[in-house]
Short mmCIF file of C-alpha atoms in Angstrom, two decimals:
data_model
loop_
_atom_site.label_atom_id
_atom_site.label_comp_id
_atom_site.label_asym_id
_atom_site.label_seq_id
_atom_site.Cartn_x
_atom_site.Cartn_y
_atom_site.Cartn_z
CA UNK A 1 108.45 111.24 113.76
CA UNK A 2 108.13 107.82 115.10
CA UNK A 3 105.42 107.39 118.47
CA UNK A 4 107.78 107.70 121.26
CA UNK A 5 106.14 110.64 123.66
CA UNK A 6 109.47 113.13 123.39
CA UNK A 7 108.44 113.48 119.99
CA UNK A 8 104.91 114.69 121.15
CA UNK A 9 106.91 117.35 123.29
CA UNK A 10 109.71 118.24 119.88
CA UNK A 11 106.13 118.93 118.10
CA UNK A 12 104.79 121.25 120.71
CA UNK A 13 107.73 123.18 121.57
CA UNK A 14 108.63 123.17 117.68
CA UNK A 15 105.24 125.02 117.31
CA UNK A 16 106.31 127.78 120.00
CA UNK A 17 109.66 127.90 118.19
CA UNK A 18 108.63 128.20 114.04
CA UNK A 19 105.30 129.99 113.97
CA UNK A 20 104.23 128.26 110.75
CA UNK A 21 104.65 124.94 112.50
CA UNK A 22 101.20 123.72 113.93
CA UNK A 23 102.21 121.38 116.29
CA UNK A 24 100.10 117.81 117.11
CA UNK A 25 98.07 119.17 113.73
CA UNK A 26 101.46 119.17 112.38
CA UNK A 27 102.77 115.71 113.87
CA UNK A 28 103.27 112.82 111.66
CA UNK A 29 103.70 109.34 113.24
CA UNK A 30 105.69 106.59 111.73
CA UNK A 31 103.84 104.34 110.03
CA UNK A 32 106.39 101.50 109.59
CA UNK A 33 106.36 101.52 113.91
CA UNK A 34 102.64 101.35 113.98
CA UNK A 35 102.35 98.34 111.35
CA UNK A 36 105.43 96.82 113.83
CA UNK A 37 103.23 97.50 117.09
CA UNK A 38 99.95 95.84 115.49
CA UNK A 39 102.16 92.84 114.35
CA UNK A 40 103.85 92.74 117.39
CA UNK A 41 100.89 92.74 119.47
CA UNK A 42 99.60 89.36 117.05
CA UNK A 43 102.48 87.53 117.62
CA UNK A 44 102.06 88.46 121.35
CA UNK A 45 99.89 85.21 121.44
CA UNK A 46 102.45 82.41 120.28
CA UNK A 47 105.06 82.92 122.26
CA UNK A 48 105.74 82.77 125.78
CA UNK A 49 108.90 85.28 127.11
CA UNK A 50 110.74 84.20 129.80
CA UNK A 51 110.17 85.66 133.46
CA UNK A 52 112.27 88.74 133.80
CA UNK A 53 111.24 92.21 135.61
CA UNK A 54 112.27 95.36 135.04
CA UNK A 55 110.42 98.54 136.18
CA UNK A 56 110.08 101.66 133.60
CA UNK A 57 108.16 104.79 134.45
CA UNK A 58 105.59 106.11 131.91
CA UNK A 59 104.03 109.53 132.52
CA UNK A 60 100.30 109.34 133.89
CA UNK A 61 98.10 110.32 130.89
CA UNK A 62 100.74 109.63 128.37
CA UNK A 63 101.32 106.34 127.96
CA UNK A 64 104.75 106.83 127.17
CA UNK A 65 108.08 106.30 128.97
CA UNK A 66 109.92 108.99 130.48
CA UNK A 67 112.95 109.54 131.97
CA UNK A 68 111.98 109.84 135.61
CA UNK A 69 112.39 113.61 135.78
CA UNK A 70 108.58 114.10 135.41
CA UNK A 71 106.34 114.66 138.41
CA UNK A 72 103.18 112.81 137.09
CA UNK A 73 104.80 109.09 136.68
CA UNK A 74 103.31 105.99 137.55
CA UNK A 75 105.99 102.86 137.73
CA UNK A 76 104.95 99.41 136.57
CA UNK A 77 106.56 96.20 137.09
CA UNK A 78 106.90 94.08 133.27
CA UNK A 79 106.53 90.72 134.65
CA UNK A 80 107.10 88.32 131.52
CA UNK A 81 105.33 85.18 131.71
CA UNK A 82 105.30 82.76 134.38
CA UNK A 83 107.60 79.30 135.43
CA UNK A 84 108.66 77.48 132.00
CA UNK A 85 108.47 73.61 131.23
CA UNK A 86 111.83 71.86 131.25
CA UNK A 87 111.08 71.79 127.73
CA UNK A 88 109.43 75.58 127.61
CA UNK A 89 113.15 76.60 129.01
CA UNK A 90 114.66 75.03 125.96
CA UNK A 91 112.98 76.84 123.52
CA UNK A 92 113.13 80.04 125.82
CA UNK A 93 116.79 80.04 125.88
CA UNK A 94 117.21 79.73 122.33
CA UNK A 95 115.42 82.28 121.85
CA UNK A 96 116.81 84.84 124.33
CA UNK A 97 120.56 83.99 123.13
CA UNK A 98 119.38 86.38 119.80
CA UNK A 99 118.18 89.07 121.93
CA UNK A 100 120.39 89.67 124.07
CA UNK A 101 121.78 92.95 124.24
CA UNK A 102 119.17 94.48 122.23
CA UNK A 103 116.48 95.46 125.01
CA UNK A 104 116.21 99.23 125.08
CA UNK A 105 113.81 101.67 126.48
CA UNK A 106 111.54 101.56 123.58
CA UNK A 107 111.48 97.99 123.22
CA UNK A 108 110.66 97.78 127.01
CA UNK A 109 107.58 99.99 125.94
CA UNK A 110 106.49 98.24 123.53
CA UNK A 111 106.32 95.33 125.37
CA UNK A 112 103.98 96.93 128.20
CA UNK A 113 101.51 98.68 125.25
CA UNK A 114 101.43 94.72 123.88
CA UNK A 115 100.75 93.14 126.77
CA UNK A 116 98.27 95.45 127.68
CA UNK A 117 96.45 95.01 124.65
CA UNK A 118 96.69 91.17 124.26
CA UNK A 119 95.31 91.00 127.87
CA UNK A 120 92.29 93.87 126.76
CA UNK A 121 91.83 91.69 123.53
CA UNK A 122 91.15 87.84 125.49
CA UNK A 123 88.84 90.01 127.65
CA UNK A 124 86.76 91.56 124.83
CA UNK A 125 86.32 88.71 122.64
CA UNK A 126 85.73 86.69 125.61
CA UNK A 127 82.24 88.71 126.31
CA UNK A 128 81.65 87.55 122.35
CA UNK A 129 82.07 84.12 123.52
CA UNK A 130 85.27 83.37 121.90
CA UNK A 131 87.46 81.47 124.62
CA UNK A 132 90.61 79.67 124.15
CA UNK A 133 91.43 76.74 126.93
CA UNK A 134 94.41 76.92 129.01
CA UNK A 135 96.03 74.28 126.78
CA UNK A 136 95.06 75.96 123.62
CA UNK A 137 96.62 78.73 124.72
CA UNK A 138 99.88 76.91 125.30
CA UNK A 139 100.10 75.31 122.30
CA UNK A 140 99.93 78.43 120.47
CA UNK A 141 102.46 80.33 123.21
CA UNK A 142 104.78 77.44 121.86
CA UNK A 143 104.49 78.04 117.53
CA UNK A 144 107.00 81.57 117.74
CA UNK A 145 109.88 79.33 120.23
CA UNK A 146 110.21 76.15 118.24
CA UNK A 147 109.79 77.45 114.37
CA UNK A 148 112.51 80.12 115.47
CA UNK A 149 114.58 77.63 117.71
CA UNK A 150 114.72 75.17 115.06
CA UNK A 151 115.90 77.83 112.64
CA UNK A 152 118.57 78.80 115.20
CA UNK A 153 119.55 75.56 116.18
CA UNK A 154 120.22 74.19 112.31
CA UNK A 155 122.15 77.60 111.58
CA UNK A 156 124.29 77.53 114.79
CA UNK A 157 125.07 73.65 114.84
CA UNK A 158 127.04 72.05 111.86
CA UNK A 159 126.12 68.89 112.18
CA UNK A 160 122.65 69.54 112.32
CA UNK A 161 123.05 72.45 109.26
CA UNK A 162 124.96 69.64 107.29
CA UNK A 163 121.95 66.66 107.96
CA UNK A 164 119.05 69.70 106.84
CA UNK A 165 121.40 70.50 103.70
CA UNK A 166 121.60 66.56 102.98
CA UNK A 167 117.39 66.23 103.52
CA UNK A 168 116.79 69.38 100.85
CA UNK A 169 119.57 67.89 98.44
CA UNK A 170 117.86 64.72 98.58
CA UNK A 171 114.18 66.17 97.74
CA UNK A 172 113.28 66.99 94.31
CA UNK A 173 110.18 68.80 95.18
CA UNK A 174 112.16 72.05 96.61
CA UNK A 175 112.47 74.26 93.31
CA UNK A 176 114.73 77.88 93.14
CA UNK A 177 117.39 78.95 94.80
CA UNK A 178 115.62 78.76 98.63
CA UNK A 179 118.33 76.12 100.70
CA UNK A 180 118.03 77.73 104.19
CA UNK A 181 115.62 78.33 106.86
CA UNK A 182 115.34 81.93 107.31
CA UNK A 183 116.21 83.22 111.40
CA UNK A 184 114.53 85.69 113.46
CA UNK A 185 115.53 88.96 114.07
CA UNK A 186 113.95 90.08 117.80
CA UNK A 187 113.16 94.14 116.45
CA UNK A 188 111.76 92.75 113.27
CA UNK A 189 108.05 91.34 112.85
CA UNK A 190 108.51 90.45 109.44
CA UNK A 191 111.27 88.19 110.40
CA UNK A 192 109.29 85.77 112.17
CA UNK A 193 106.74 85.93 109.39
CA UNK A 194 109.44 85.01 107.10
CA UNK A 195 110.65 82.22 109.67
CA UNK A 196 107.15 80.56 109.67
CA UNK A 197 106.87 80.76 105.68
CA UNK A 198 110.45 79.02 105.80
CA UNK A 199 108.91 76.48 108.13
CA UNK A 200 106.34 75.52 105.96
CA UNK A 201 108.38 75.76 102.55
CA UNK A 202 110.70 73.00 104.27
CA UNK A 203 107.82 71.05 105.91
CA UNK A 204 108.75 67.08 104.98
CA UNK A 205 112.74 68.16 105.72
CA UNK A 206 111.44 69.62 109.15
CA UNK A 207 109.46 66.91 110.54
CA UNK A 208 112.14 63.71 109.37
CA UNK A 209 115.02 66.27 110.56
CA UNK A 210 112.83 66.89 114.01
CA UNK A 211 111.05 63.28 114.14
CA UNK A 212 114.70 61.56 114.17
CA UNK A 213 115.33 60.87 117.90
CA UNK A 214 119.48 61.09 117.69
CA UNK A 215 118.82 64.92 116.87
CA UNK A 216 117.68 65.55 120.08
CA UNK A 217 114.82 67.82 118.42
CA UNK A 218 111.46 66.51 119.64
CA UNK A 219 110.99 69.70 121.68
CA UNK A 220 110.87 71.85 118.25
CA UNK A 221 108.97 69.39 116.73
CA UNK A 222 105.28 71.03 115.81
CA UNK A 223 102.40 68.82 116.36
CA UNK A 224 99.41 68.84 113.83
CA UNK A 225 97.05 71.74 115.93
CA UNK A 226 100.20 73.92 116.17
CA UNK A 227 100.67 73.76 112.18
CA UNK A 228 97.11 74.69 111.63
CA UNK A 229 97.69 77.70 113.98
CA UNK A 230 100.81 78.23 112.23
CA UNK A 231 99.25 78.62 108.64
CA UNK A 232 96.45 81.02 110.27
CA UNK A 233 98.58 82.99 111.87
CA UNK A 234 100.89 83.28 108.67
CA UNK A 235 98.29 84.23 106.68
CA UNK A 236 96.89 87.13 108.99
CA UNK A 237 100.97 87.88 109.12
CA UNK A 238 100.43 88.30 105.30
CA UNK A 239 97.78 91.48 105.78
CA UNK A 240 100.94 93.63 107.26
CA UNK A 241 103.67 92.35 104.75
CA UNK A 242 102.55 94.54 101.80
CA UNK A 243 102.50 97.77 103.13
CA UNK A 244 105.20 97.25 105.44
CA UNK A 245 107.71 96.93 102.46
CA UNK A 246 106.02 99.40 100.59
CA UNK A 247 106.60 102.06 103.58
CA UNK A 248 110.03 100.61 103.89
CA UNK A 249 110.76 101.70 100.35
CA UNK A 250 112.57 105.15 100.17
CA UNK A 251 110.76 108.38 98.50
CA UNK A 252 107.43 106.58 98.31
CA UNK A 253 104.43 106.42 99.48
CA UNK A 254 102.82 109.40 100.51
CA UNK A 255 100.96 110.86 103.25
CA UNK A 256 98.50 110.55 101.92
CA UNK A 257 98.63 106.62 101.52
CA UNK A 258 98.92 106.07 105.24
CA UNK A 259 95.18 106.52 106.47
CA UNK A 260 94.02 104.58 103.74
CA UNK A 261 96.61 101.49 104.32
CA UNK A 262 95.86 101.62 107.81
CA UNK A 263 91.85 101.67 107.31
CA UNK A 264 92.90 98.07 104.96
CA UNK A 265 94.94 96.40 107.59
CA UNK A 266 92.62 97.34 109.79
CA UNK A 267 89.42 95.84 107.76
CA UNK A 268 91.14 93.21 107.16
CA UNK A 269 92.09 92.33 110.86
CA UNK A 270 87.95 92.79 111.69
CA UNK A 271 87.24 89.94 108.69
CA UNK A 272 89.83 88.07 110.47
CA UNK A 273 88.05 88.18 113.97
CA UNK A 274 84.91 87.10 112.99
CA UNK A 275 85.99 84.21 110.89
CA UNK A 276 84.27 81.48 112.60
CA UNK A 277 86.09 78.96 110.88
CA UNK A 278 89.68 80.18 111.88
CA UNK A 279 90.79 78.86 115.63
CA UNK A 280 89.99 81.51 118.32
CA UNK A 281 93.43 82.07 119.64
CA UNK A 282 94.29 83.68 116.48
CA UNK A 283 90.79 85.22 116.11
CA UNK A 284 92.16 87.39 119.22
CA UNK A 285 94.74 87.58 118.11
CA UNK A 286 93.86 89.74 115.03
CA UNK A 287 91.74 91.79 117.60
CA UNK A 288 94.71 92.47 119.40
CA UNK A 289 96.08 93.77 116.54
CA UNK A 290 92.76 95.58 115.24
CA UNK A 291 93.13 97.25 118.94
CA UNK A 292 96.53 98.77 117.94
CA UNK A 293 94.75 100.00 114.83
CA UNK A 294 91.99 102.06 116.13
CA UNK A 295 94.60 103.34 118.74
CA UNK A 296 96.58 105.13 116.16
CA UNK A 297 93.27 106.13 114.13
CA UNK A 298 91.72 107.86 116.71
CA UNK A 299 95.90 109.49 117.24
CA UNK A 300 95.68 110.12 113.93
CA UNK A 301 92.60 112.31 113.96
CA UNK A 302 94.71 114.59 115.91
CA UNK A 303 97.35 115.64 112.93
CA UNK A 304 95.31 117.63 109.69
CA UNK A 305 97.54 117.02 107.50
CA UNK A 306 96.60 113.03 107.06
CA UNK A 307 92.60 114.24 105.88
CA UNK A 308 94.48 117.40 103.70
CA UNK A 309 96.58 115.40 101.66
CA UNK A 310 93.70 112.73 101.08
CA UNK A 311 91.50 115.67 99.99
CA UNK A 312 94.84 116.98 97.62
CA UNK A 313 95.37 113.83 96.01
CA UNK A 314 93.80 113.03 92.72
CA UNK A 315 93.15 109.31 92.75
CA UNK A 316 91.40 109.98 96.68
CA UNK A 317 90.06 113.45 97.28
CA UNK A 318 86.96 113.54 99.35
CA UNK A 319 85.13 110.84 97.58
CA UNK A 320 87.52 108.67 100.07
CA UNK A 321 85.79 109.59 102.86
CA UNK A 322 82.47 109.16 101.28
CA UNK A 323 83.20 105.66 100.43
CA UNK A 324 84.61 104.73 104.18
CA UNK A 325 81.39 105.79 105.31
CA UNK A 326 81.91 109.17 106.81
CA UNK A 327 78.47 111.40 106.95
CA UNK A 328 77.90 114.33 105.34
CA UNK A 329 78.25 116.86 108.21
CA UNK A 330 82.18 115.28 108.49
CA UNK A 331 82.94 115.53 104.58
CA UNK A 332 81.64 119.13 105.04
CA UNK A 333 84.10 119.65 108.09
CA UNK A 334 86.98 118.12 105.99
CA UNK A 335 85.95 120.38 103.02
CA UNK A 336 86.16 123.57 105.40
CA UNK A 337 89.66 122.28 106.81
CA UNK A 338 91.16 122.67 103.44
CA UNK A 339 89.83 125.48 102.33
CA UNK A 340 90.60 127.18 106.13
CA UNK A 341 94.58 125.79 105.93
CA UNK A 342 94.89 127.36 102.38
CA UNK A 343 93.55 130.71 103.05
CA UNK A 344 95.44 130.85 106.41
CA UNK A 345 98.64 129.46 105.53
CA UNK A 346 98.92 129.42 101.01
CA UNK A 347 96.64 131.55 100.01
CA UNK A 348 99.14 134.60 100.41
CA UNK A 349 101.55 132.92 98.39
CA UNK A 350 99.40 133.33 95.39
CA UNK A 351 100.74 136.75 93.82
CA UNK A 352 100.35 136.38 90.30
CA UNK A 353 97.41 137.02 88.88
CA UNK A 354 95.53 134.13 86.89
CA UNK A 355 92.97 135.44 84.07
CA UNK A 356 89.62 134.23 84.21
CA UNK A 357 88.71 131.65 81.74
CA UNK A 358 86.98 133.19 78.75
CA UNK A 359 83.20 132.74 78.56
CA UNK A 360 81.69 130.67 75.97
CA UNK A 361 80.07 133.67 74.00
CA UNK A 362 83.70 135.63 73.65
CA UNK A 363 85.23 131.88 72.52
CA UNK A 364 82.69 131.57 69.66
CA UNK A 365 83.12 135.48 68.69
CA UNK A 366 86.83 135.18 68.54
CA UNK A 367 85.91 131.29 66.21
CA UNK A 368 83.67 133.75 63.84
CA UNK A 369 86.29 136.36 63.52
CA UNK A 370 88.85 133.33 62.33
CA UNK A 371 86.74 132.15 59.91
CA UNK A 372 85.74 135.48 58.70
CA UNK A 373 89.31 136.08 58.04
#
């Protein structure tokens, strides 16, 4: 089930309903939504919505939205952003013309748990001294608008589309079949990750296509600190690509893959953080991802099956968990959980009888008989 909080109620009325249904210990989360939530809340940093408000309701304790029929509801106000630039409107609107339509509850949610953390993040690595200046911060709030605007504005204008096409034709360095700037899709992470790859595949076509004043594109024009964010940031984009088309992928992987891929992404994120040679706005912003992360670890501590099918599978078992550090007394409690799920819920199952292996004295009798014969 995906992270919504009606799913948290389907698992413990479900539980009520089918005895042999445990409920939370029962309740898988989607794992493609988490990686989209810790990616999301990354990205969080280079871009700068527009200000819009709408109130949703999320239920006290929950952290989820709900549909106002609760009595324990608190209502918050998503306040996106403050006034835009003339030139901050530009790239807004360009934006906003691919998303609209496409807001939805869950969507509005996600935006508050992001913001949230982004804000929590700034403040945390701020007590370890990592600080980004106003300005900083607005140079990076304006990588996301123009790499995406610029992709939107040579798609949707074929003048511009024609000029771009001209500038690859032209240079023999571009190898393969790759022509086209790839666009952003608002509910998909991996999008922008793909638009900022683009960006940098077409770099010398960009900047004569952007630096030439009759195509009005000097306000999607990246300056030299932005494309060192840029590469940064599309290299920490690169930690969540992997597993986010392997879990994409139908039939595979299994459960007992998605502790494990989480515990990498989130390692990864940490190594990312305390980098000090990559800029601090996207130091943060890996914590605001690694934030997301321990969320849904500690979440997932609440569901047995995640530690049971580690323990069940061959290439993991418990000497996982011994290798990620866990002590003794915990590998002992994970141990127990098995063996307590099987006799209470498998154990039953097991009617036929399965002969004791034959001790090495009887083996070597029945050897001497053979040769005897």
């Amino acid at each position: 089930m995906d992270n919504a909080g009606n799913c948290n109620t389907t698992a413990t009325e479900t539980a009520a309903l089918v005895p042999s249904f445990r409920g939370m210990k029962s309740r898988l989360r989607c794992f493609a939504h988490i990686l989209n939530l810790i990616a999301k809340a990354v990205l969080s940093l280079f871009s700068k919505p527009p200000r819009s408000r709408k109130a949703i309701k999320i239920g006290t304790g929950t952290g989820q939205p709900c549909n106002g029929t609760q009595p324990s509801t608190s209502e918050f106000v998503i306040d996106h952003g403050d006034h835009l630039t003339v030139e901050e409107e530009e790239l807004a609107e360009v934006i906003c013309d691919d998303e609209v339509g496409e807001d939805n509850g869950q969507d509005t949610h996600d935006t508050y748990i992001v913001s949230n953390i982004r804000d929590r993040a700034m403040a945390n690595m701020a007590k370890q001294g990592v600080t980004v200046s106003s300005h900083e911060e607005k140079t990076a709030q304006a990588v996301l608008p123009k790499v995406a605007g610029l992709a939107k504005k040579v798609h949707d204008s074929g003048t511009l589309k024609e000029k771009f096409d001209n500038l690859v034709e032209a240079n023999r360095e571009f190898t393969g079949h790759k022509r086209a700037l790839d666009r952003r899709v608002s509910t998909r992470w991996n999008s922008e990750f793909a638009c900022i790859e683009a960006h940098f595949f077409f770099r010398t076509v960009i900047e004569q296509l952007t630096g030439t004043a009759a195509n009005k594109l000097q306000s999607f024009r990246l300056n030299d600190r932005q494309w060192i964010i840029a590469q940064h940031l599309c290299d920490v984009l690169a930690i969540f690509d992997g597993p986010t088309k392997l879990f994409s992928k139908a039939d595979v992987p299994l459960i007992a893959d998605t502790i494990p891929m989480l515990t990498s992404v989130h390692n990864a994120l940490k190594r990312v953080c305390a980098a000090e040679d990559v800029p601090a706005i996207v130091r943060i912003a890996a914590h605001a991802g690694e934030l997301i992360c321990e969320k849904y670890s500690a979440l997932a501590d609440d569901c047995e099956v995640y530690r049971i099918a580690i323990v069940m599978s061959p290439d993991k078992k418990l000497a996982w968990f011994i290798k990620q550090g866990f002590s003794f007394d915990e590998v002992q409690k994970i141990q127990n959980l098995v063996i307590a799920r099987w006799e209470e819920s498998y154990k039953c199952f097991q009617t036929q009888h399965i002969p004791a292996a034959p001790s090495v004295s009887a083996t070597s009798s029945r050897n001497s008989v053979r040769s005897a014969r």
